[in-house]
XYZ file of C-alpha atoms in Angstrom:
220
model
C 140.335 185.781 63.632
C 138.225 188.638 64.402
C 134.492 188.063 64.099
C 133.352 188.912 60.574
C 130.560 191.416 60.266
C 128.024 191.749 58.372
C 125.275 192.522 58.699
C 122.686 194.778 58.539
C 119.172 196.020 60.800
C 117.667 194.971 63.521
C 118.379 190.802 64.414
C 115.915 188.345 66.082
C 115.271 186.035 68.440
C 113.491 183.884 65.309
C 116.147 184.428 63.103
C 119.307 183.152 65.483
C 116.664 179.925 65.952
C 115.407 179.657 61.579
C 119.745 179.789 61.890
C 120.851 177.241 64.466
C 119.114 174.736 62.212
C 120.593 175.732 58.999
C 124.121 174.740 60.511
C 122.807 171.953 62.716
C 121.410 170.663 59.611
C 124.287 171.551 57.349
C 127.260 170.474 59.229
C 125.443 168.785 62.223
C 124.255 169.286 65.969
C 127.987 168.028 67.233
C 129.846 171.255 65.569
C 126.451 173.769 66.822
C 127.536 176.071 69.075
C 126.957 180.252 69.876
C 129.793 181.514 67.681
C 128.593 179.276 64.474
C 124.965 181.413 65.133
C 126.492 184.318 65.782
C 128.470 184.309 62.059
C 125.369 182.983 60.670
C 123.737 185.838 61.121
C 126.115 187.900 60.933
C 127.303 188.951 64.633
C 129.160 188.662 67.277
C 128.965 185.460 69.734
C 128.240 188.342 72.463
C 124.404 190.392 70.229
C 122.743 186.989 71.033
C 122.661 187.655 74.940
C 120.843 190.391 73.497
C 118.132 187.737 72.293
C 118.841 184.541 73.546
C 120.305 183.040 77.622
C 122.534 180.810 76.538
C 123.566 177.888 74.528
C 120.735 175.229 76.467
C 117.902 177.962 75.736
C 118.938 178.068 71.384
C 117.880 174.294 71.829
C 114.969 174.669 73.754
C 113.349 177.018 70.690
C 115.165 175.110 68.261
C 112.345 172.352 69.073
C 109.953 174.267 70.361
C 109.953 175.847 66.302
C 110.424 171.201 65.475
C 106.825 171.246 67.740
C 105.695 174.291 66.433
C 105.733 172.220 62.764
C 103.264 168.848 63.549
C 100.098 169.003 61.915
C 97.092 168.406 64.319
C 94.521 166.512 62.479
C 91.476 168.392 63.915
C 89.527 166.574 64.965
C 85.600 166.116 63.621
C 83.501 163.922 64.809
C 83.214 162.091 61.191
C 87.175 161.522 61.859
C 87.661 158.107 64.247
C 89.590 158.097 67.658
C 91.950 155.045 64.602
C 92.852 157.754 62.326
C 92.423 160.308 64.403
C 95.954 158.262 65.934
C 97.450 157.862 62.657
C 97.838 161.124 61.023
C 99.115 162.665 65.119
C 101.623 160.080 64.114
C 102.219 160.776 60.916
C 102.513 164.363 61.777
C 105.046 163.377 64.757
C 107.177 161.427 62.043
C 107.243 164.297 59.070
C 107.696 167.389 61.127
C 110.843 165.617 62.867
C 111.913 164.238 59.308
C 112.041 167.913 58.446
C 114.415 169.321 60.361
C 116.513 164.879 60.961
C 119.579 166.809 62.059
C 119.054 168.135 64.804
C 114.823 166.228 65.615
C 116.459 164.138 68.330
C 116.047 167.239 70.293
C 112.293 167.006 69.993
C 113.230 162.755 70.492
C 115.383 162.700 74.274
C 114.657 166.488 75.823
C 112.086 168.068 75.145
C 108.552 166.560 74.542
C 107.395 168.209 78.000
C 107.849 171.571 76.273
C 104.822 173.683 76.734
C 104.956 173.512 72.788
C 103.728 170.038 72.764
C 100.999 170.412 74.599
C 98.567 170.900 71.964
C 99.803 167.457 70.495
C 98.963 165.947 73.988
C 96.398 167.614 73.988
C 94.996 166.177 70.490
C 96.493 163.249 71.680
C 94.072 162.680 74.671
C 90.648 163.677 73.808
C 91.144 160.932 70.772
C 92.076 158.442 72.833
C 89.134 159.667 75.273
C 87.108 159.672 71.910
C 87.952 156.147 72.608
C 86.431 155.323 75.847
C 89.757 156.160 77.867
C 89.544 158.180 80.529
C 92.339 159.430 83.524
C 95.817 157.118 84.144
C 94.121 154.207 80.909
C 95.251 157.391 78.285
C 98.109 158.469 79.739
C 99.468 154.951 79.771
C 98.252 154.323 76.351
C 99.496 157.970 75.906
C 102.810 157.035 76.662
C 102.965 153.827 74.726
C 102.573 155.811 72.073
C 105.603 158.666 72.762
C 107.623 155.559 73.464
C 106.828 154.255 70.284
C 107.219 157.622 68.012
C 110.358 157.999 71.037
C 112.538 154.433 68.926
C 111.759 154.295 66.185
C 111.991 157.883 64.964
C 114.916 158.093 66.681
C 116.343 155.092 64.252
C 115.285 156.780 61.707
C 117.102 159.919 62.042
C 120.555 157.452 62.753
C 120.192 158.494 66.434
C 120.328 154.958 67.282
C 122.023 150.954 65.457
C 120.218 149.957 62.806
C 120.445 147.031 60.340
C 119.801 149.825 57.355
C 122.267 149.241 54.382
C 121.067 151.655 51.365
C 124.207 150.583 49.603
C 123.098 147.091 48.042
C 127.363 145.437 48.589
C 126.542 147.114 52.593
C 123.182 145.100 52.618
C 124.913 141.809 51.466
C 127.626 142.056 53.192
C 125.075 142.429 56.734
C 122.749 140.007 55.653
C 126.262 137.731 55.592
C 127.538 139.028 58.769
C 124.519 138.122 60.329
C 123.614 133.850 58.409
C 127.231 133.063 60.358
C 126.166 134.586 63.413
C 125.603 131.141 64.437
C 122.704 132.214 66.118
C 119.346 130.229 63.773
C 116.838 132.787 64.416
C 118.730 135.574 63.992
C 120.706 133.258 60.636
C 116.689 132.975 59.656
C 115.808 136.142 59.335
C 119.066 137.332 57.844
C 117.138 138.702 54.961
C 114.863 140.502 57.002
C 116.541 141.965 58.962
C 119.456 142.931 56.447
C 117.304 145.764 55.296
C 115.017 148.442 57.044
C 112.040 150.383 55.468
C 111.733 153.085 58.334
C 107.937 154.215 57.264
C 106.778 150.854 56.886
C 107.918 150.423 60.058
C 106.368 152.906 61.238
C 103.299 151.896 60.254
C 103.386 148.046 61.279
C 103.936 149.096 65.158
C 101.412 151.522 64.535
C 98.618 149.247 63.639
C 99.695 146.805 66.673
C 99.284 149.816 68.993
C 95.966 150.385 67.801
C 94.725 147.483 67.442
C 96.051 146.315 70.845
C 94.705 149.853 72.346
C 90.749 148.649 70.199
C 91.067 144.722 72.310
C 92.001 146.684 75.719
C 88.804 149.186 74.660
C 86.522 146.626 73.954
C 87.165 143.861 76.070
C 84.233 142.822 79.280
C 85.403 145.236 81.640
């Protein structure tokens, strides 16, 4: 079937990327194609190549839009490094959840992109304020990134989870855990059967901050 033309006016790269995000969030990343993006903007598929190189270029640009949505906290003198890292982590989560079905693009392939560098800069400045420099600051930064990737991947459905919003599903999952034959698992079945993603991130974040604080305050 021929692709129907409905467009009026010039096409831009920004519009292509914006519509790609709409398609991904509506239909899922697995169904995203240049053909569907072209249909969404009202042009033939070949017309996209005047503005993007290929699908990979579009995916990278989509990830950049998500990264650019991270609201970096202002590192004024009154902001402690701990509160700054909390704000940065929460801003990262908020930006990812703005596009939950597209978020894996950032979590798996784009954290070294130019669009991510302002976030890295902000994190390193905060860690410098804590007294961490050079390799030590980079190690801590990477620990935070690994934590956020794992936590957010689970939240957006990119990784397995014990979550269940339907009471019957929760009850069934809890019973499966009780019946597992593993005593520690059975004892924690009620907690394992459900998950509060925000609470989990906050708990893990405080563990990391506490570990960094102890490292900074430890005698040389």
